[in-house]
Short mmCIF file of C-alpha atoms in Angstrom, two decimals:
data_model
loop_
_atom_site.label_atom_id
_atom_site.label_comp_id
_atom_site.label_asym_id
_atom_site.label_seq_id
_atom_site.Cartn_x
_atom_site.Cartn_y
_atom_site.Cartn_z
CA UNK A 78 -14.03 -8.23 -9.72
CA UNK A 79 -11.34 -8.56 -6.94
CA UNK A 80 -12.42 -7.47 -3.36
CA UNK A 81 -9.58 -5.56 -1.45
CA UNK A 82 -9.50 -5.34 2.17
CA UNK A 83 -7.31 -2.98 4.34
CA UNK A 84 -6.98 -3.55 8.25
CA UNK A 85 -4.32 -1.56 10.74
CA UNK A 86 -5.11 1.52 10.45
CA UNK A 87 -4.79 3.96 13.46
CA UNK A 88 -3.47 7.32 15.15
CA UNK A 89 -0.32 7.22 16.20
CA UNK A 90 2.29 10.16 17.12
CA UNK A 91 5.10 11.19 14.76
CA UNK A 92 8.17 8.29 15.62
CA UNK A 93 5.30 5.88 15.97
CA UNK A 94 4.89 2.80 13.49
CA UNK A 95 1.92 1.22 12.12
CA UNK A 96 1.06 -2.04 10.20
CA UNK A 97 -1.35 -2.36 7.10
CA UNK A 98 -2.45 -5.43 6.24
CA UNK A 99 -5.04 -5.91 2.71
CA UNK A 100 -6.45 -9.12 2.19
CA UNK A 101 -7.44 -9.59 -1.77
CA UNK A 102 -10.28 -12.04 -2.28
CA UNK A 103 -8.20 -13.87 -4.72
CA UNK A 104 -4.82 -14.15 -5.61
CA UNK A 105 -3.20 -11.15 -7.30
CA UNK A 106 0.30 -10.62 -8.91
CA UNK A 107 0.64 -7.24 -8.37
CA UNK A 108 -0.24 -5.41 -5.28
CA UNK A 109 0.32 -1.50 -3.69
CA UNK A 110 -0.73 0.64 -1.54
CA UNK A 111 -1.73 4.37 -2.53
CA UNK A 112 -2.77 7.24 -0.07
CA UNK A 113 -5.39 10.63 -0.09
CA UNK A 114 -5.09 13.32 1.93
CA UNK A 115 -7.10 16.22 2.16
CA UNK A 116 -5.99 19.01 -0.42
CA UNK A 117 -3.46 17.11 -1.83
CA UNK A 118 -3.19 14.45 -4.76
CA UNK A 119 -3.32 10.41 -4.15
CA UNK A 120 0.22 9.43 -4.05
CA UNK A 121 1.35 5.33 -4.97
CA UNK A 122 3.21 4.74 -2.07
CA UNK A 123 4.93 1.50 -2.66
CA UNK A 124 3.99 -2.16 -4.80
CA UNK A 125 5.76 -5.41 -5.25
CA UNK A 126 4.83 -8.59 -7.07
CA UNK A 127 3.60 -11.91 -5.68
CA UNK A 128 7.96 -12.80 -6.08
CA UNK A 129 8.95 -9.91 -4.16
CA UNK A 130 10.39 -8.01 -7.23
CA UNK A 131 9.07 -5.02 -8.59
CA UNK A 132 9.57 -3.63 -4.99
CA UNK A 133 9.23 0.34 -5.64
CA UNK A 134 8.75 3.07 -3.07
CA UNK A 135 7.54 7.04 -3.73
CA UNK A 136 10.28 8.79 -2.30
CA UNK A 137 8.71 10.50 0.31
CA UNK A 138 8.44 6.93 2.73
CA UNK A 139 11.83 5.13 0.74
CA UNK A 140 13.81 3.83 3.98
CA UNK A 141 10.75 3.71 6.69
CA UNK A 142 8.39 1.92 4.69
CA UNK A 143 8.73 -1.87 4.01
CA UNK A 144 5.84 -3.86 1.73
CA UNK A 145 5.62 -7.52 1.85
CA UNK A 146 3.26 -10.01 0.31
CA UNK A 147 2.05 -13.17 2.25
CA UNK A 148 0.58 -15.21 -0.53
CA UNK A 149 -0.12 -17.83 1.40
CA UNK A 150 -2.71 -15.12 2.70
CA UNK A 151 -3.71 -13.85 -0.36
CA UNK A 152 -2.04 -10.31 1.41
CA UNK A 153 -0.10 -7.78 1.19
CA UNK A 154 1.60 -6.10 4.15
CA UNK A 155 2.90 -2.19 4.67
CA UNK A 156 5.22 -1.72 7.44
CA UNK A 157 5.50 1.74 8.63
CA UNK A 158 8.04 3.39 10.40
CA UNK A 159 9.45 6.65 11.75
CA UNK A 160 6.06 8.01 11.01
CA UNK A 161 5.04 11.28 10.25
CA UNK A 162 2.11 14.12 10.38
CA UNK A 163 2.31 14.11 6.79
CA UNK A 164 2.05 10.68 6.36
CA UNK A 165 -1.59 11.56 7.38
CA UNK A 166 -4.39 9.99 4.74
CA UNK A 167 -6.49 7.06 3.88
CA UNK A 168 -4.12 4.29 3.10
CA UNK A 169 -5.86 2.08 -0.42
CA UNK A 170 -4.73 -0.89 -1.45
CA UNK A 171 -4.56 -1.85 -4.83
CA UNK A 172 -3.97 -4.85 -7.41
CA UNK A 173 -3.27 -4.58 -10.94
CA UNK A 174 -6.18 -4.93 -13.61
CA UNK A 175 -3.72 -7.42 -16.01
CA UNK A 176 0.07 -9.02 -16.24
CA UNK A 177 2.86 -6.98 -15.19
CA UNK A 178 4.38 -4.70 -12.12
CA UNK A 179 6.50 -2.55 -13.62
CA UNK A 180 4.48 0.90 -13.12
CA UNK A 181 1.54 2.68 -10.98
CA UNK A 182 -0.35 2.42 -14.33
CA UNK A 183 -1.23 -1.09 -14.29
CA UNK A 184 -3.77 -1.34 -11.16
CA UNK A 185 -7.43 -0.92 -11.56
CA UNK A 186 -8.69 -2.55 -8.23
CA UNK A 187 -8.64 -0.64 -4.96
CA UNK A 188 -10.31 -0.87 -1.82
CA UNK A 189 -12.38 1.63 0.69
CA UNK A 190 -9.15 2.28 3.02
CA UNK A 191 -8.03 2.55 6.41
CA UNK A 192 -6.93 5.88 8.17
CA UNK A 193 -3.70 6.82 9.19
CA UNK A 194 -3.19 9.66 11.72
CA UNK A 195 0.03 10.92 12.60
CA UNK A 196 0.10 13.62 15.13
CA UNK A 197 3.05 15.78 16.11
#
């Protein structure tokens, strides 16, 4: 079983940026970040593979959020920008249960999270 760790978590006010790092306890392929918030559904925010393709984005942070993978580091990195109040939520990283990057349906290994806090 892979262990996942987030760090960079914070509160911030909207305009503001923030940088998640997760730190896998062994080398993964495929990583992503997901989010909660309260009342609504966990949305996959973004995922790339350990050669930086399979880059993908949800639409709702495409052009102020940037994922990067340090695999040197065993780590993948979220850089957010131009944040927002609703990019409120626990920020989960993830890594893929087998082969392949090509949709949210291959991870299986998340972490606890770190919250985000955008205030207006």
């Amino acid at each position: 079983q892979v262990q996942l760790k987030e760090s960079g978590g914070g509160s911030v006010q909207a305009g503001g940026s923030l940088r998640l790092t997760c730190v896998a306890s062994r080398f993964q392929y495929c990583m992503g970040w997901f989010r909660r918030a309260p009342g609504k559904q966990t949305e996959a925010v973004a995922r790339m593979d350990s050669g930086g393709d399979n880059e993908y984005y949800a639409a709702s942070v495409r052009g102020r959020f940037r994922t990067s993978r340090d695999n040197t580091q065993r780590a993948i990195v979220l850089q957010m920008n131009d944040l927002e109040p609703d990019d409120t939520g626990t920020y989960i990283c993830a890594a893929a249960r087998f082969a392949g990057c090509h949709d949210w349906s291959v991870f299986g290994h998340f972490g606890q999270g770190t919250q985000v806090t955008v205030s207006s």
